[in-house]
PDB file of C-alpha atoms in Angstrom:
ATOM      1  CA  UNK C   1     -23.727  44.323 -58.007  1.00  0.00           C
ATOM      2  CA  UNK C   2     -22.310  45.014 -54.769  1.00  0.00           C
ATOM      3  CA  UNK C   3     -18.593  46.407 -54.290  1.00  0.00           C
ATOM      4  CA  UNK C   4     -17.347  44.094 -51.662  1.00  0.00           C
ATOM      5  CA  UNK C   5     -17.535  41.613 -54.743  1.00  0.00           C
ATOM      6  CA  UNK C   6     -15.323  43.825 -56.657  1.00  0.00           C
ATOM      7  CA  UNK C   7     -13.286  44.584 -54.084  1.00  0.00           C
ATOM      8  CA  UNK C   8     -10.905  41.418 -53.678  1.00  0.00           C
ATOM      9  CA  UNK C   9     -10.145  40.780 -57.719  1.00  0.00           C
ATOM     10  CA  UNK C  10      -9.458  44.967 -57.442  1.00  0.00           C
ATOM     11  CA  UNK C  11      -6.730  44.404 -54.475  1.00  0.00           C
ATOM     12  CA  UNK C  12      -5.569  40.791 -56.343  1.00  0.00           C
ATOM     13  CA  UNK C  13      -5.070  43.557 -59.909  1.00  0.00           C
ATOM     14  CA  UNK C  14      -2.958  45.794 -57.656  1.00  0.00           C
ATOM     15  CA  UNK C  15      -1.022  43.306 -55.965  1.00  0.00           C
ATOM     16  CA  UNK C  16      -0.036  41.694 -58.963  1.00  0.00           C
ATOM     17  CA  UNK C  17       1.202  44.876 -61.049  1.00  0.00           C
ATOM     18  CA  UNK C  18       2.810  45.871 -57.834  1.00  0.00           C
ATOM     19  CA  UNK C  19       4.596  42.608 -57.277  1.00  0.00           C
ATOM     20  CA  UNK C  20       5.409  42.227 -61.247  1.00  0.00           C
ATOM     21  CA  UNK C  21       5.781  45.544 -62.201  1.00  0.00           C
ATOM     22  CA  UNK C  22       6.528  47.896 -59.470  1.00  0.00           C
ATOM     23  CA  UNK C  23       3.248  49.800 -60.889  1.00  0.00           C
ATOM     24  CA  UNK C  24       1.008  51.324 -58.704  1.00  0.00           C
ATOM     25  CA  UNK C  25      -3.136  50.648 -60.127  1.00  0.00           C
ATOM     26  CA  UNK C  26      -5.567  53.370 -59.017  1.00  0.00           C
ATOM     27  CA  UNK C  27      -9.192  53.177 -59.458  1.00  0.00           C
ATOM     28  CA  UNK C  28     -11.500  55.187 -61.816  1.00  0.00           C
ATOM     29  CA  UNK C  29     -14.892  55.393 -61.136  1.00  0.00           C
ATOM     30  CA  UNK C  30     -16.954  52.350 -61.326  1.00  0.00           C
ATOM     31  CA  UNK C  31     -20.053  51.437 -63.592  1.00  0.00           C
ATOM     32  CA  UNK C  32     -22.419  49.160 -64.524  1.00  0.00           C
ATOM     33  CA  UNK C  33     -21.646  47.592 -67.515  1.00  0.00           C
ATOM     34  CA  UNK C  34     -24.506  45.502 -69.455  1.00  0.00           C
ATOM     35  CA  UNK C  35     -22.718  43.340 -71.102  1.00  0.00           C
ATOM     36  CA  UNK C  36     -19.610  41.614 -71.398  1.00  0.00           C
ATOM     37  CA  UNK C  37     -17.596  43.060 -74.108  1.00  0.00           C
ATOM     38  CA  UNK C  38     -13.720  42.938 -74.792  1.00  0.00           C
ATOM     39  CA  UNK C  39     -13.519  46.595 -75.946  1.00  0.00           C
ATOM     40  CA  UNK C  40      -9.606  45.988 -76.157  1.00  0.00           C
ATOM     41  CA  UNK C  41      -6.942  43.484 -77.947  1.00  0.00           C
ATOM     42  CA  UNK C  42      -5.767  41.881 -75.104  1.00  0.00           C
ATOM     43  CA  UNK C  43      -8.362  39.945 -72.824  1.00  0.00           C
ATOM     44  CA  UNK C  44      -8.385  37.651 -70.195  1.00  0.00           C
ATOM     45  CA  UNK C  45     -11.942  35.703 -68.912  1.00  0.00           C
ATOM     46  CA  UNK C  46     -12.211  33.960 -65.907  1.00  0.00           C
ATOM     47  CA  UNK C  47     -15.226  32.000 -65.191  1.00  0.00           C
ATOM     48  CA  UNK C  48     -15.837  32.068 -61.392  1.00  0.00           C
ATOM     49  CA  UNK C  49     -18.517  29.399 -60.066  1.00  0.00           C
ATOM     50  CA  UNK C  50     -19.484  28.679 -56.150  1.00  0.00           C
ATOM     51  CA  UNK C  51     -21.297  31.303 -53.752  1.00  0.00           C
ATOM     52  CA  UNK C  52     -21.002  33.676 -56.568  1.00  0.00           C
ATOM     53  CA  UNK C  53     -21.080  33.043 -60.081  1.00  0.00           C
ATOM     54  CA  UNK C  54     -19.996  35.066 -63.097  1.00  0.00           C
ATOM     55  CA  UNK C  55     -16.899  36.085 -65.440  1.00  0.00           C
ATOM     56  CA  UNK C  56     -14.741  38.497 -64.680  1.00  0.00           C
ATOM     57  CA  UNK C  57     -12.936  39.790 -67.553  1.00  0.00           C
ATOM     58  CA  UNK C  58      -9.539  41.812 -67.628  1.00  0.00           C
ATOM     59  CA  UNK C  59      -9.100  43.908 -71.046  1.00  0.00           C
ATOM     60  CA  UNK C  60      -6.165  45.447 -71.697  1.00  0.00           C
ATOM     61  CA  UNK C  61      -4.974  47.433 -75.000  1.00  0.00           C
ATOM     62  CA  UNK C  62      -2.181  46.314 -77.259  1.00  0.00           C
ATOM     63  CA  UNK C  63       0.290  48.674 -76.590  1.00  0.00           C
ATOM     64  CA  UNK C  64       0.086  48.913 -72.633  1.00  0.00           C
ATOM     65  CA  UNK C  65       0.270  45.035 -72.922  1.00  0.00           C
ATOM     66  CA  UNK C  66       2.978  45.208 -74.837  1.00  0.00           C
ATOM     67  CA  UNK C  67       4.885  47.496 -72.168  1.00  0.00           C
ATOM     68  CA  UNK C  68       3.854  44.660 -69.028  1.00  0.00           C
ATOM     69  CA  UNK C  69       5.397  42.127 -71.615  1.00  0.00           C
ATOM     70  CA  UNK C  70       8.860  44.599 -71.804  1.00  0.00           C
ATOM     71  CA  UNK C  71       8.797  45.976 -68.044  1.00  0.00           C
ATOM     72  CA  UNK C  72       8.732  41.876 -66.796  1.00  0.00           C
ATOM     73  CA  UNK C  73      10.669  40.234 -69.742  1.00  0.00           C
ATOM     74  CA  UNK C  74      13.235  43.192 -69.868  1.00  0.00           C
ATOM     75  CA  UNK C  75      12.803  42.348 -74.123  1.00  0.00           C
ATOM     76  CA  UNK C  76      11.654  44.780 -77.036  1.00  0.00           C
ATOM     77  CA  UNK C  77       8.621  43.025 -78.634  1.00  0.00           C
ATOM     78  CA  UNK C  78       7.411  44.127 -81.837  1.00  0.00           C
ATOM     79  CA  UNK C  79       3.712  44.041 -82.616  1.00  0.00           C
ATOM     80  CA  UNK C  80       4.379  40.675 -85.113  1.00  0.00           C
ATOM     81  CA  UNK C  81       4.403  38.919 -81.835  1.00  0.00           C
ATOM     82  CA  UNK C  82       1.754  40.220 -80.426  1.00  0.00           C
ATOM     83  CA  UNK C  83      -0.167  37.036 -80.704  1.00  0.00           C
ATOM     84  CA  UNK C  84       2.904  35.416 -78.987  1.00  0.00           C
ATOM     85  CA  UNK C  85       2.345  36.793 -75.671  1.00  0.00           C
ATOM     86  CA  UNK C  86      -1.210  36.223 -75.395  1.00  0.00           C
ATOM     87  CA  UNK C  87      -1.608  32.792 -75.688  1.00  0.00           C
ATOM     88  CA  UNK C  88      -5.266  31.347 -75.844  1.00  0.00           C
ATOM     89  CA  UNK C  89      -4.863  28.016 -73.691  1.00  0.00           C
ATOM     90  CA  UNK C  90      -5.497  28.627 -70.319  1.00  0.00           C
ATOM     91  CA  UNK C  91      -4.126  25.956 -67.901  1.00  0.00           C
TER      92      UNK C  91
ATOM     93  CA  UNK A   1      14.695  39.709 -66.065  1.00  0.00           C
ATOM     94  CA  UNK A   2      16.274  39.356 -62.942  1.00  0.00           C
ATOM     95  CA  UNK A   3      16.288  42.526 -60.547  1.00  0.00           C
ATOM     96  CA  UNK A   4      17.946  42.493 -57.178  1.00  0.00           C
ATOM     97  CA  UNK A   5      14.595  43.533 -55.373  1.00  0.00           C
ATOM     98  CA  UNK A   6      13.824  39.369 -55.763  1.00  0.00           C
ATOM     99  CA  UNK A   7      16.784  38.614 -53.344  1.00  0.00           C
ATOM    100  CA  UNK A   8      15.257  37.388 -50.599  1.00  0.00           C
ATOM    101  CA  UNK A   9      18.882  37.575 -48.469  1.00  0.00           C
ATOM    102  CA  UNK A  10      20.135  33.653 -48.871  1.00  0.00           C
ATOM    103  CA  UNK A  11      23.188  33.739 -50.856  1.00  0.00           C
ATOM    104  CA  UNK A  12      22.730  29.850 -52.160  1.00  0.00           C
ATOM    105  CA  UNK A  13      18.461  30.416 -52.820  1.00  0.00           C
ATOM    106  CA  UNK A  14      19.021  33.783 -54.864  1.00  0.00           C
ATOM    107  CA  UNK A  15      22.176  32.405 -56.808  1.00  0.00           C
ATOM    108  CA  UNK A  16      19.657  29.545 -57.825  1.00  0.00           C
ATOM    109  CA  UNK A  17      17.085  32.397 -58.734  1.00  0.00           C
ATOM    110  CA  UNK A  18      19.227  34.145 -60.793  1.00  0.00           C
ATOM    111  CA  UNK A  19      20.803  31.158 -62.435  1.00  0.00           C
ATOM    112  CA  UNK A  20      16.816  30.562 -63.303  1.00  0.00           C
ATOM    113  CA  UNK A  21      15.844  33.986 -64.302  1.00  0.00           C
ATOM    114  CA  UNK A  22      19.114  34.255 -66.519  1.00  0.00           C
ATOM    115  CA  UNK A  23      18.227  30.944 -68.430  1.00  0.00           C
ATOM    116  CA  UNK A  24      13.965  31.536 -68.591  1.00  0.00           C
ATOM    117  CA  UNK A  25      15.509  35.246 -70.209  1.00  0.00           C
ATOM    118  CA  UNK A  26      17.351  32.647 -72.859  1.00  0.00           C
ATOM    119  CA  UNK A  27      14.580  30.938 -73.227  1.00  0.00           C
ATOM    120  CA  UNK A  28      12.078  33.696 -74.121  1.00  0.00           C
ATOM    121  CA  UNK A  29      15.071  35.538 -76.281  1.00  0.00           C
ATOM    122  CA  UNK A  30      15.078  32.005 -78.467  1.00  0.00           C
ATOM    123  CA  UNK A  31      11.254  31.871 -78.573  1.00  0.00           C
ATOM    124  CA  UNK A  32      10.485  34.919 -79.476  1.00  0.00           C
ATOM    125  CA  UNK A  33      13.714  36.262 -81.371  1.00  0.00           C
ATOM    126  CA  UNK A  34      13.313  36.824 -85.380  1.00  0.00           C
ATOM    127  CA  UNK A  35      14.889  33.767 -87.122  1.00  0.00           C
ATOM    128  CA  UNK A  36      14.222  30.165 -88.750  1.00  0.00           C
ATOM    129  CA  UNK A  37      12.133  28.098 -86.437  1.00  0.00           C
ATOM    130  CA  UNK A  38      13.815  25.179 -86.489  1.00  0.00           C
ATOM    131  CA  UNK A  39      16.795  26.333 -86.239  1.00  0.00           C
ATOM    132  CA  UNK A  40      15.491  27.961 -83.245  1.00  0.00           C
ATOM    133  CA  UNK A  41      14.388  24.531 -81.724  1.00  0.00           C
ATOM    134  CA  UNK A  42      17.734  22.913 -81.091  1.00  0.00           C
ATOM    135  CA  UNK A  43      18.122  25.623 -78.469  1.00  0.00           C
ATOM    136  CA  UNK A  44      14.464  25.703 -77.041  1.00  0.00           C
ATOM    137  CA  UNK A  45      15.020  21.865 -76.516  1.00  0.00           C
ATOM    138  CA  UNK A  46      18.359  22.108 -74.430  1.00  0.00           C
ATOM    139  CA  UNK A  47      16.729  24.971 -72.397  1.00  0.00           C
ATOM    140  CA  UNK A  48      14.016  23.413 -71.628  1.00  0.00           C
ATOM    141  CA  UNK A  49      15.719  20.139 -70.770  1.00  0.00           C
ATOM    142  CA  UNK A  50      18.371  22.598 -68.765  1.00  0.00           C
ATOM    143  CA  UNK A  51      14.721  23.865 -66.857  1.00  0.00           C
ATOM    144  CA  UNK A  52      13.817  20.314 -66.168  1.00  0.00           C
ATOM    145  CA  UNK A  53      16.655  19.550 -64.153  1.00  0.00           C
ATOM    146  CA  UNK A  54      17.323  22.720 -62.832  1.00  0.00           C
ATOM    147  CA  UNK A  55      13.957  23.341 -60.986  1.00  0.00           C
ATOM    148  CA  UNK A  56      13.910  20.147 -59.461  1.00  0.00           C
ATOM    149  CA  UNK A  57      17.503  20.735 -58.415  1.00  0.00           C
ATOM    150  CA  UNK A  58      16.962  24.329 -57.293  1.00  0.00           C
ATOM    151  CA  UNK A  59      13.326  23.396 -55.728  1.00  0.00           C
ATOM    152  CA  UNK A  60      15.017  20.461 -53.602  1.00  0.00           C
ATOM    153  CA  UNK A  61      17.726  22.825 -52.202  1.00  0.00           C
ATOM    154  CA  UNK A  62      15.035  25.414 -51.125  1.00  0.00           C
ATOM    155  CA  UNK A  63      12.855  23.064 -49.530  1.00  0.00           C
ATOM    156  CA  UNK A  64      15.957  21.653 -47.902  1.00  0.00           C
ATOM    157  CA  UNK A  65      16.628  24.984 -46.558  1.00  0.00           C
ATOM    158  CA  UNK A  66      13.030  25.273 -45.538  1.00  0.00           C
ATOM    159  CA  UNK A  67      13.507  22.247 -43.224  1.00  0.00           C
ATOM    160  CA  UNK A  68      16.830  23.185 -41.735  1.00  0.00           C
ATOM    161  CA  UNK A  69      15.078  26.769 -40.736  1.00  0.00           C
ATOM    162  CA  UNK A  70      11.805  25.183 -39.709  1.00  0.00           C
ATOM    163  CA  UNK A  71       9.917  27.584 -42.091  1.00  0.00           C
ATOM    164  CA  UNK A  72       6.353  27.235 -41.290  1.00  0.00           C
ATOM    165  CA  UNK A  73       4.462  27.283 -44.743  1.00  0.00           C
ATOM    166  CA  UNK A  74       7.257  24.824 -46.172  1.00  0.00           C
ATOM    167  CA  UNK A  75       4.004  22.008 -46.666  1.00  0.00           C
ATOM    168  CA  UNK A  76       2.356  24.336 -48.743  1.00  0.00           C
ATOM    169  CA  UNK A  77       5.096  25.864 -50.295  1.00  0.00           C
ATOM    170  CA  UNK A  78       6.249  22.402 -51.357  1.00  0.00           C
ATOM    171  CA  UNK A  79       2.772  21.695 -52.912  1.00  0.00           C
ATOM    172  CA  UNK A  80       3.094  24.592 -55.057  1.00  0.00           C
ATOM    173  CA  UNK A  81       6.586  23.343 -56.243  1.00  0.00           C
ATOM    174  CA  UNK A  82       5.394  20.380 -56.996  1.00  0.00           C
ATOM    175  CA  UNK A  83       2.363  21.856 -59.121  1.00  0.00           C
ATOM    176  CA  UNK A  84       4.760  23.920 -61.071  1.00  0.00           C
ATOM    177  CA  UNK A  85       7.336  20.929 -61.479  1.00  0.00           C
ATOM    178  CA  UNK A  86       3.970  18.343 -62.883  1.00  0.00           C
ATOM    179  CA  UNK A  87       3.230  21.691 -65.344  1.00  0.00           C
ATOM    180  CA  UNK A  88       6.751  21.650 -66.781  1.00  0.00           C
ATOM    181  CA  UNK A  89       6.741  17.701 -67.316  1.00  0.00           C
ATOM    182  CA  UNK A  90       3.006  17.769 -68.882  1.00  0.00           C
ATOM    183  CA  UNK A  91       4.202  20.845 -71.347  1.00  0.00           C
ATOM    184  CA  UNK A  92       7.563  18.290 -72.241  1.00  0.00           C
ATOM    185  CA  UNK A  93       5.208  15.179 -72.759  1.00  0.00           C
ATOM    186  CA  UNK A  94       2.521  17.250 -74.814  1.00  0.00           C
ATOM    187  CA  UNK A  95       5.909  18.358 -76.834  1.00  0.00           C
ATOM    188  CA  UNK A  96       7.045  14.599 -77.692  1.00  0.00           C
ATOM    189  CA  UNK A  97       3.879  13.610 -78.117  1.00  0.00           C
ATOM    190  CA  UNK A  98       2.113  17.035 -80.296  1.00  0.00           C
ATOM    191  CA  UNK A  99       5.781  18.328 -81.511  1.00  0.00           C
ATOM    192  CA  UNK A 100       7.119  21.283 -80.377  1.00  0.00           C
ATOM    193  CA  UNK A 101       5.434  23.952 -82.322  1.00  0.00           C
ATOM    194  CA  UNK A 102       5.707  27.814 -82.133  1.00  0.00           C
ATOM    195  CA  UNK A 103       2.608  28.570 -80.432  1.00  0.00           C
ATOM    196  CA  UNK A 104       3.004  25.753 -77.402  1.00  0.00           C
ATOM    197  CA  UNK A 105       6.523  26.252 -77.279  1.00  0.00           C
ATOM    198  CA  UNK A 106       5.750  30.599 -76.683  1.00  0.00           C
ATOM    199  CA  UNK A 107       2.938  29.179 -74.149  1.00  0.00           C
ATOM    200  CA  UNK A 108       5.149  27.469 -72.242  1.00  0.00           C
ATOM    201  CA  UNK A 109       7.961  30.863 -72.140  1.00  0.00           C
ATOM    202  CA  UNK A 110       4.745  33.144 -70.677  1.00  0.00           C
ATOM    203  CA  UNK A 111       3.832  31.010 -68.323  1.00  0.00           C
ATOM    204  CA  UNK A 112       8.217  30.192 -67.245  1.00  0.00           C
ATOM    205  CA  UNK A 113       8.170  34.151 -67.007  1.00  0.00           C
ATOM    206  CA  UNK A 114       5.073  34.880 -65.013  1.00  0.00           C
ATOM    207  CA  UNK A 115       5.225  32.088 -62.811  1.00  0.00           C
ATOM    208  CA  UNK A 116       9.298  32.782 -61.833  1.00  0.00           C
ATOM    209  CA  UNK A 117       8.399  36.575 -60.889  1.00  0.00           C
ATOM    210  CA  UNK A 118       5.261  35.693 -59.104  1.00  0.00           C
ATOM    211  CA  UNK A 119       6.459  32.844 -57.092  1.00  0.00           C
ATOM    212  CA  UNK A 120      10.330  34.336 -56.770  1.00  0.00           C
ATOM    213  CA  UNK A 121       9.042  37.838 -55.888  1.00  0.00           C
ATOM    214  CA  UNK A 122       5.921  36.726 -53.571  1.00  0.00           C
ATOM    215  CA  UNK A 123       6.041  33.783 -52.597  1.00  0.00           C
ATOM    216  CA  UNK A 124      10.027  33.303 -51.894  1.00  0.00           C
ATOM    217  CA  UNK A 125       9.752  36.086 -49.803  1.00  0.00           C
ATOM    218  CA  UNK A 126       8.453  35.065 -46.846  1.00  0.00           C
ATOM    219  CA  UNK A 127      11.299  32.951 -46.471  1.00  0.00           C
ATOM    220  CA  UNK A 128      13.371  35.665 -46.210  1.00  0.00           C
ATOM    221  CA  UNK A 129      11.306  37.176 -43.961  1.00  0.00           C
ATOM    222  CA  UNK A 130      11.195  34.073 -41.893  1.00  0.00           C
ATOM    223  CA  UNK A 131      14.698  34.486 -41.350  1.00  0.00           C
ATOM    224  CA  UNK A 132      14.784  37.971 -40.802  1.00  0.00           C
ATOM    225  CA  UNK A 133      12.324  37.527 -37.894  1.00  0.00           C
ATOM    226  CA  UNK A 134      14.487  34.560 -36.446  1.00  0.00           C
ATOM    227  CA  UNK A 135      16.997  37.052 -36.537  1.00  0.00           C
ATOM    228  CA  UNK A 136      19.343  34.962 -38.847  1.00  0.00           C
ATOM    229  CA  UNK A 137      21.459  35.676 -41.599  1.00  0.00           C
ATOM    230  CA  UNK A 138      22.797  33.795 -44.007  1.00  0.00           C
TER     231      UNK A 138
END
């Protein structure tokens, strides 16, 4: 795995929580993972096919998702709707 | 929802984003509050026929403005309009057609929310920036 593969989906993460959350991402160290595991509640795959191919997989834990949900919604949610903000359509 | 770090410095495009932001934070605050779901519905269904109207309204006036300042990237930022305005009509025909259950109906409010603060706070920008660098005000 080489790091200038990693690089642009790292800078696209930080953009994004910059732009929708005025939160600033730094990165821990990397490693090799074998396989590919959601080790957290919330989880997002994308399947990436053309020079490269692969899934890239974003994992995030409940609570910190629920905070992204409250910090761009401005709204309390309780962990009964949960399931509500992580749909499982993708379109 | 709205903060005033999305203004992008055109009184008549950030009225339109607020109006937007104020009614998608409606929209969320019905889908998600605690209550009766069908009650619930009656209000989902005017917001999202409110959102209908509204984008294509508010989307026409922007590119409009796009055109009078000579923006650039208005070809592609009309393109993505029009993606976004074809993803609101397919989530109201899947609703006539599938009902307009919970799940869908919370789908559609992620995607309303996500969408408005990535294209509003990214995207929208550069028009402001357009006029900034043409030295304009407005």
């Amino acid at each position: 795995m080489k790091v200038e593969y990693i690089q642009p989906f790292y800078r696209a993460t930080k953009d994004v929580f910059q732009i929708m959350m005025d939160l600033e991402v730094n990165r821990g160290d990397l490693r090799l993972a074998k396989d590919l595991i959601p080790s957290r509640e919330a989880n997002v795959i994308i399947g990436a096919t053309g020079d490269l191919s692969g899934s890239i997989l974003y994992s995030f834990p409940k609570d910190m998702t629920l905070t992204m949900v409250k910090i761009m919604s401005g709204m309390e949610l309780t962990e009964g709707r949960f399931r509500a903000v992580c749909p499982g359509r993708s379109g | 929802m709205w903060k005033d770090k999305y203004k992008i410095g055109v009184e008549l495009i950030d009225g339109q984003h607020r109006e937007l932001f104020g009614r998608v934070s409606s929209f969320l605050q019905a889908v998600q509050g605690e209550g009766d779901w069908e009650v619930k519905l009656e209000q989902v269904k005017s917001t999202l026929q409110f959102m209908q109207n509204y984008v294509v309204e508010h989307f026409e006036a922007e590119e409009a403005f796009q055109r009078q300042i000579g923006f650039p990237e208005y070809e592609k930022h009309k393109q993505v309009h029009d993606e976004f305005k074809s993803t609101v009509n397919d989530y109201a025909e899947t609703f006539v057609k599938e009902g307009y259950t919970q799940e869908l109906v919370q789908e559609l409010g992620a995607k309303l929310m996500t969408w408005l603060i990535m294209h509003v706070a990214a995207a929208d920008q550069r028009i402001g920036a357009f006029v900034r660098e043409q030295g304009g005000t407005q």
